Amino acid sequence: MTFGEQPAYLRVAGDLRKKIADGSLPPHTRLPSQARIREEYGVSDTVALEARKVLMAEGLVEGRSGSGTYVRERPVPRKIARTGYRSLSGGSTPFRQEQAADGARGTWESRSEQAEASAVIAERLGIRVGERVMCTKYVFRDAGEAMMLSTSWEPLAVTGRTPVMLPEEGPLGGCGVVERMAAIDVVVDNVAEEVGARPGLAEELTSLGGVPGHVVIVVQRTYYASGRPVETADVVVPADRYRIAYHLPVK
């Protein structure tokens, strides 16, 4: 192989990828067998197998037990809107506000429990490892389809023994972090988000309806009050079905 030349398995994967993209291999079509790939491209069984593995890792094809490998249907990505802070109106939750522009029918499930801060979460919250936090896990749905996961951590040094200790219960249950913190005289004045991508964890993909190898978008969000972190969360979105759109006010 000369310098700059692609390995054979990538060239084969690239050609098959192009056929999937232009419709020559439409969704639900059986991918050529390993023997067919070997014959058509003049490559070894190993190269044919590796090419198929590439397409599977990219989420373009899926294996069906006892049947073969098929081209996956590619959904048209939909937007998940993320905006600058807006006060609540009419009792609407922040999640509902953010999705309203796209006509989403948002619902969610949640579960809260006390936990000890891990090293990572302790660093993000500016507390000691092992300090008590309230951990709340959410599954957000649009028309019944799981679209987003979120895990939130709040230091009990801030919210413990207050009416807002449980994010989804009490008089402000379901409201945003800003409103809940304001109720206990904690003024949130800044929020930071970092966006990245990684392969989804098995439990995440099970909840989101993905397959092993699928990539997820991860938004790491932290709310601050006078420089002190009062909540941090990981928001996980399937990258093949959704795009995150930011609409931020210009000041």
mmCIF file of C-alpha atoms in Angstrom:
data_model
loop_
_atom_site.group_PDB
_atom_site.id
_atom_site.type_symbol
_atom_site.label_atom_id
_atom_site.label_comp_id
_atom_site.label_asym_id
_atom_site.label_seq_id
_atom_site.Cartn_x
_atom_site.Cartn_y
_atom_site.Cartn_z
ATOM 1 C CA MET A 1 0.000 0.000 0.000
ATOM 2 C CA THR A 2 1.453 3.345 -1.017
ATOM 3 C CA PHE A 3 1.521 6.398 1.251
ATOM 4 C CA GLY A 4 -1.911 8.002 1.572
ATOM 5 C CA GLU A 5 -3.746 5.008 0.098
ATOM 6 C CA GLN A 6 -6.706 3.719 2.107
ATOM 7 C CA PRO A 7 -6.658 0.165 3.434
ATOM 8 C CA ALA A 8 -8.704 -2.199 1.292
ATOM 9 C CA TYR A 9 -11.449 -2.695 3.888
ATOM 10 C CA LEU A 10 -12.040 1.072 4.088
ATOM 11 C CA ARG A 11 -12.261 1.344 0.294
ATOM 12 C CA VAL A 12 -14.858 -1.445 0.223
ATOM 13 C CA ALA A 13 -16.772 0.102 3.134
ATOM 14 C CA GLY A 14 -16.658 3.474 1.371
ATOM 15 C CA ASP A 15 -18.155 2.077 -1.818
ATOM 16 C CA LEU A 16 -20.918 0.266 0.064
ATOM 17 C CA ARG A 17 -21.553 3.421 2.095
ATOM 18 C CA LYS A 18 -21.963 5.398 -1.147
ATOM 19 C CA LYS A 19 -24.480 2.830 -2.441
ATOM 20 C CA ILE A 20 -26.463 3.146 0.774
ATOM 21 C CA ALA A 21 -26.397 6.954 0.542
ATOM 22 C CA ASP A 22 -27.528 7.118 -3.112
ATOM 23 C CA GLY A 23 -30.254 4.516 -2.665
ATOM 24 C CA SER A 24 -28.630 1.710 -4.639
ATOM 25 C CA LEU A 25 -28.880 -0.238 -1.397
ATOM 26 C CA PRO A 26 -32.154 1.105 0.092
ATOM 27 C CA PRO A 27 -33.294 0.584 3.701
ATOM 28 C CA HIS A 28 -34.191 -3.004 4.661
ATOM 29 C CA THR A 29 -32.150 -4.369 1.733
ATOM 30 C CA ARG A 30 -29.884 -7.278 2.594
ATOM 31 C CA LEU A 31 -26.227 -6.284 2.415
ATOM 32 C CA PRO A 32 -24.179 -8.374 -0.040
ATOM 33 C CA SER A 33 -22.852 -11.472 1.681
ATOM 34 C CA GLN A 34 -19.232 -11.798 2.697
ATOM 35 C CA ALA A 35 -18.645 -14.158 -0.234
ATOM 36 C CA ARG A 36 -20.313 -11.702 -2.654
ATOM 37 C CA ILE A 37 -18.184 -8.811 -1.378
ATOM 38 C CA ARG A 38 -15.058 -10.949 -1.725
ATOM 39 C CA GLU A 39 -15.883 -11.804 -5.324
ATOM 40 C CA GLU A 40 -17.124 -8.366 -6.400
ATOM 41 C CA TYR A 41 -14.190 -6.417 -4.970
ATOM 42 C CA GLY A 42 -11.496 -9.057 -5.326
ATOM 43 C CA VAL A 43 -10.592 -9.002 -1.645
ATOM 44 C CA SER A 44 -10.031 -11.577 1.061
ATOM 45 C CA ASP A 45 -12.615 -12.830 3.539
ATOM 46 C CA THR A 46 -10.878 -10.809 6.228
ATOM 47 C CA VAL A 47 -11.193 -7.577 4.247
ATOM 48 C CA ALA A 48 -14.868 -8.291 3.468
ATOM 49 C CA LEU A 49 -15.582 -8.967 7.133
ATOM 50 C CA GLU A 50 -13.814 -5.808 8.293
ATOM 51 C CA ALA A 51 -15.717 -3.701 5.752
ATOM 52 C CA ARG A 52 -19.005 -5.015 7.100
ATOM 53 C CA LYS A 53 -17.859 -4.284 10.641
ATOM 54 C CA VAL A 54 -17.160 -0.662 9.680
ATOM 55 C CA LEU A 55 -20.678 -0.182 8.309
ATOM 56 C CA MET A 56 -22.169 -1.803 11.392
ATOM 57 C CA ALA A 57 -20.116 0.401 13.728
ATOM 58 C CA GLU A 58 -21.345 3.461 11.805
ATOM 59 C CA GLY A 59 -24.932 2.371 12.338
ATOM 60 C CA LEU A 60 -25.616 2.026 8.611
ATOM 61 C CA VAL A 61 -26.428 -1.674 8.766
ATOM 62 C CA GLU A 62 -27.713 -4.078 11.390
ATOM 63 C CA GLY A 63 -27.460 -7.816 11.861
ATOM 64 C CA ARG A 64 -30.606 -9.909 12.102
ATOM 65 C CA SER A 65 -30.206 -13.235 13.815
ATOM 66 C CA GLY A 66 -30.255 -16.112 11.347
ATOM 67 C CA SER A 67 -31.063 -13.811 8.434
ATOM 68 C CA GLY A 68 -28.039 -11.680 7.590
ATOM 69 C CA THR A 69 -27.070 -8.016 7.607
ATOM 70 C CA TYR A 70 -29.498 -5.366 6.410
ATOM 71 C CA VAL A 71 -29.359 -1.661 5.603
ATOM 72 C CA ARG A 72 -30.882 0.348 8.433
ATOM 73 C CA GLU A 73 -33.526 2.962 7.842
ATOM 74 C CA ARG A 74 -31.943 6.358 8.431
ATOM 75 C CA PRO A 75 -34.271 8.687 10.326
ATOM 76 C CA VAL A 76 -34.329 12.371 9.449
ATOM 77 C CA PRO A 77 -32.728 14.066 12.485
ATOM 78 C CA ARG A 78 -35.089 16.237 14.510
ATOM 79 C CA LYS A 79 -34.112 19.229 16.589
ATOM 80 C CA ILE A 80 -33.899 19.472 20.338
ATOM 81 C CA ALA A 81 -33.921 23.163 21.184
ATOM 82 C CA ARG A 82 -31.773 24.542 23.967
ATOM 83 C CA THR A 83 -32.262 28.181 24.862
ATOM 84 C CA GLY A 84 -31.090 30.843 27.219
ATOM 85 C CA TYR A 85 -32.919 31.081 30.547
ATOM 86 C CA ARG A 86 -36.578 32.093 30.391
ATOM 87 C CA SER A 87 -38.853 32.454 33.404
ATOM 88 C CA LEU A 88 -41.734 30.033 33.516
ATOM 89 C CA SER A 89 -45.081 31.049 32.065
ATOM 90 C CA GLY A 90 -48.414 29.378 32.742
ATOM 91 C CA GLY A 91 -46.736 26.674 34.822
ATOM 92 C CA SER A 92 -44.888 25.264 31.816
ATOM 93 C CA THR A 93 -41.729 23.310 32.570
ATOM 94 C CA PRO A 94 -38.373 24.247 30.954
ATOM 95 C CA PHE A 95 -38.368 21.027 28.901
ATOM 96 C CA ARG A 96 -41.848 21.826 27.582
ATOM 97 C CA GLN A 97 -40.841 25.412 26.804
ATOM 98 C CA GLU A 98 -37.782 24.359 24.845
ATOM 99 C CA GLN A 99 -39.687 21.873 22.705
ATOM 100 C CA ALA A 100 -42.823 23.975 22.165
ATOM 101 C CA ALA A 101 -41.461 25.657 19.030
ATOM 102 C CA ASP A 102 -41.244 22.288 17.296
ATOM 103 C CA GLY A 103 -44.671 21.108 18.452
ATOM 104 C CA ALA A 104 -43.196 18.278 20.518
ATOM 105 C CA ARG A 105 -45.468 16.446 22.928
ATOM 106 C CA GLY A 106 -43.018 16.193 25.762
ATOM 107 C CA THR A 107 -43.455 13.975 28.795
ATOM 108 C CA TRP A 108 -40.933 12.543 31.207
ATOM 109 C CA GLU A 109 -40.309 10.053 33.979
ATOM 110 C CA SER A 110 -37.938 10.653 36.872
ATOM 111 C CA ARG A 111 -36.467 8.995 39.933
ATOM 112 C CA SER A 112 -34.542 10.731 42.719
ATOM 113 C CA GLU A 113 -32.316 9.218 45.394
ATOM 114 C CA GLN A 114 -29.554 10.359 47.685
ATOM 115 C CA ALA A 115 -26.024 9.302 46.761
ATOM 116 C CA GLU A 116 -22.387 10.020 47.524
ATOM 117 C CA ALA A 117 -20.569 12.296 45.093
ATOM 118 C CA SER A 118 -18.038 10.468 42.930
ATOM 119 C CA ALA A 119 -14.683 12.088 42.192
ATOM 120 C CA VAL A 120 -15.988 13.421 38.851
ATOM 121 C CA ILE A 121 -19.221 14.837 40.264
ATOM 122 C CA ALA A 122 -17.458 16.237 43.328
ATOM 123 C CA GLU A 123 -15.086 18.159 41.065
ATOM 124 C CA ARG A 124 -17.959 19.517 38.968
ATOM 125 C CA LEU A 125 -19.874 20.635 42.072
ATOM 126 C CA GLY A 126 -16.841 21.914 43.956
ATOM 127 C CA ILE A 127 -17.457 19.611 46.924
ATOM 128 C CA ARG A 128 -15.565 16.782 48.614
ATOM 129 C CA VAL A 129 -15.697 13.220 47.311
ATOM 130 C CA GLY A 130 -18.352 11.310 49.228
ATOM 131 C CA GLU A 131 -20.470 14.328 50.131
ATOM 132 C CA ARG A 132 -24.199 13.686 49.855
ATOM 133 C CA VAL A 133 -25.986 14.729 46.669
ATOM 134 C CA MET A 134 -29.476 14.294 45.306
ATOM 135 C CA CYS A 135 -29.236 12.308 42.086
ATOM 136 C CA THR A 136 -32.238 12.494 39.755
ATOM 137 C CA LYS A 137 -32.511 10.439 36.580
ATOM 138 C CA TYR A 138 -34.908 11.412 33.795
ATOM 139 C CA VAL A 139 -36.203 9.810 30.615
ATOM 140 C CA PHE A 140 -37.743 12.436 28.307
ATOM 141 C CA ARG A 141 -40.177 11.352 25.612
ATOM 142 C CA ASP A 142 -41.731 12.909 22.529
ATOM 143 C CA ALA A 143 -45.044 11.268 21.576
ATOM 144 C CA GLY A 144 -43.993 8.254 23.630
ATOM 145 C CA GLU A 145 -40.561 7.829 22.022
ATOM 146 C CA ALA A 146 -37.522 8.135 24.303
ATOM 147 C CA MET A 147 -35.573 11.108 22.984
ATOM 148 C CA MET A 148 -33.289 12.210 25.793
ATOM 149 C CA LEU A 149 -31.826 11.032 29.093
ATOM 150 C CA SER A 150 -30.643 13.294 31.870
ATOM 151 C CA THR A 151 -28.903 12.631 35.170
ATOM 152 C CA SER A 152 -28.760 15.548 37.585
ATOM 153 C CA TRP A 153 -26.788 16.004 40.800
ATOM 154 C CA GLU A 154 -27.456 18.680 43.419
ATOM 155 C CA PRO A 155 -25.406 19.102 46.623
ATOM 156 C CA LEU A 156 -27.540 18.451 49.680
ATOM 157 C CA ALA A 157 -25.455 21.085 51.450
ATOM 158 C CA VAL A 158 -27.527 23.502 49.345
ATOM 159 C CA THR A 159 -30.946 21.865 49.049
ATOM 160 C CA GLY A 160 -31.046 19.421 51.984
ATOM 161 C CA ARG A 161 -33.921 19.900 54.444
ATOM 162 C CA THR A 162 -35.594 22.443 52.132
ATOM 163 C CA PRO A 163 -38.881 22.256 50.177
ATOM 164 C CA VAL A 164 -36.922 21.816 46.918
ATOM 165 C CA MET A 165 -34.713 18.919 48.009
ATOM 166 C CA LEU A 166 -36.603 16.590 45.632
ATOM 167 C CA PRO A 167 -36.640 18.201 42.156
ATOM 168 C CA GLU A 168 -39.916 16.595 41.053
ATOM 169 C CA GLU A 169 -41.883 16.838 44.302
ATOM 170 C CA GLY A 170 -43.269 19.614 46.477
ATOM 171 C CA PRO A 171 -44.725 23.000 45.498
ATOM 172 C CA LEU A 172 -42.046 23.596 42.837
ATOM 173 C CA GLY A 173 -41.794 20.007 41.604
ATOM 174 C CA GLY A 174 -41.046 19.939 37.891
ATOM 175 C CA CYS A 175 -39.846 23.534 37.746
ATOM 176 C CA GLY A 176 -36.396 24.474 36.536
ATOM 177 C CA VAL A 177 -33.245 24.800 38.613
ATOM 178 C CA VAL A 178 -33.402 28.606 38.538
ATOM 179 C CA GLU A 179 -36.921 28.773 40.028
ATOM 180 C CA ARG A 180 -36.287 26.069 42.605
ATOM 181 C CA MET A 181 -33.064 27.643 43.830
ATOM 182 C CA ALA A 182 -34.685 31.096 43.989
ATOM 183 C CA ALA A 183 -37.273 29.645 46.369
ATOM 184 C CA ILE A 184 -34.499 28.997 48.904
ATOM 185 C CA ASP A 185 -32.786 32.345 48.252
ATOM 186 C CA VAL A 186 -30.084 30.943 45.987
ATOM 187 C CA VAL A 187 -29.763 33.191 42.931
ATOM 188 C CA VAL A 188 -28.568 31.335 39.836
ATOM 189 C CA ASP A 189 -26.702 33.780 37.615
ATOM 190 C CA ASN A 190 -24.799 31.606 35.160
ATOM 191 C CA VAL A 191 -25.067 28.297 33.321
ATOM 192 C CA ALA A 192 -22.319 26.529 31.382
ATOM 193 C CA GLU A 193 -22.726 23.719 28.858
ATOM 194 C CA GLU A 194 -20.073 21.568 27.196
ATOM 195 C CA VAL A 195 -21.122 19.434 24.229
ATOM 196 C CA GLY A 196 -19.340 16.254 23.170
ATOM 197 C CA ALA A 197 -19.991 12.864 21.600
ATOM 198 C CA ARG A 198 -19.109 9.279 22.473
ATOM 199 C CA PRO A 199 -20.393 5.726 21.927
ATOM 200 C CA GLY A 200 -23.535 5.182 23.963
ATOM 201 C CA LEU A 201 -23.343 3.026 27.073
ATOM 202 C CA ALA A 202 -25.339 -0.210 26.982
ATOM 203 C CA GLU A 203 -27.923 1.008 29.495
ATOM 204 C CA GLU A 204 -28.312 4.320 27.633
ATOM 205 C CA LEU A 205 -28.906 2.645 24.282
ATOM 206 C CA THR A 206 -31.380 0.238 25.851
ATOM 207 C CA SER A 207 -33.425 3.187 27.129
ATOM 208 C CA LEU A 208 -33.093 5.177 23.892
ATOM 209 C CA GLY A 209 -33.777 2.308 21.520
ATOM 210 C CA GLY A 210 -30.324 2.297 19.935
ATOM 211 C CA VAL A 211 -27.988 -0.532 19.000
ATOM 212 C CA PRO A 212 -24.425 -1.197 20.236
ATOM 213 C CA GLY A 213 -21.950 1.221 18.669
ATOM 214 C CA HIS A 214 -24.385 4.073 18.209
ATOM 215 C CA VAL A 215 -23.032 7.499 19.053
ATOM 216 C CA VAL A 216 -24.743 9.789 21.546
ATOM 217 C CA ILE A 217 -24.430 13.535 22.063
ATOM 218 C CA VAL A 218 -23.628 14.440 25.658
ATOM 219 C CA VAL A 219 -24.330 17.896 27.079
ATOM 220 C CA GLN A 220 -22.570 18.521 30.398
ATOM 221 C CA ARG A 221 -24.489 21.337 32.094
ATOM 222 C CA THR A 222 -23.733 23.169 35.335
ATOM 223 C CA TYR A 223 -25.701 25.959 37.033
ATOM 224 C CA TYR A 224 -23.838 28.493 39.196
ATOM 225 C CA ALA A 225 -24.852 30.946 41.898
ATOM 226 C CA SER A 226 -22.162 33.594 42.517
ATOM 227 C CA GLY A 227 -19.553 31.172 41.195
ATOM 228 C CA ARG A 228 -20.739 28.218 43.275
ATOM 229 C CA PRO A 229 -22.043 25.167 41.355
ATOM 230 C CA VAL A 230 -25.532 24.311 42.601
ATOM 231 C CA GLU A 231 -26.500 21.667 40.034
ATOM 232 C CA THR A 232 -24.725 19.666 37.368
ATOM 233 C CA ALA A 233 -26.197 17.272 34.840
ATOM 234 C CA ASP A 234 -25.393 15.020 31.901
ATOM 235 C CA VAL A 235 -27.929 15.192 29.075
ATOM 236 C CA VAL A 236 -27.696 12.291 26.590
ATOM 237 C CA VAL A 237 -29.286 12.393 23.109
ATOM 238 C CA PRO A 238 -29.086 9.781 20.288
ATOM 239 C CA ALA A 239 -26.969 11.417 17.569
ATOM 240 C CA ASP A 240 -28.598 9.556 14.674
ATOM 241 C CA ARG A 241 -32.091 10.842 15.482
ATOM 242 C CA TYR A 242 -31.624 14.289 16.951
ATOM 243 C CA ARG A 243 -29.612 17.481 16.582
ATOM 244 C CA ILE A 244 -29.177 20.000 19.369
ATOM 245 C CA ALA A 245 -30.017 23.555 18.292
ATOM 246 C CA TYR A 246 -28.991 26.524 20.431
ATOM 247 C CA HIS A 247 -30.998 29.753 20.440
ATOM 248 C CA LEU A 248 -29.202 32.246 22.670
ATOM 249 C CA PRO A 249 -30.066 35.899 23.205
ATOM 250 C CA VAL A 250 -27.539 38.536 22.172
ATOM 251 C CA LYS A 251 -26.855 40.965 25.009
#
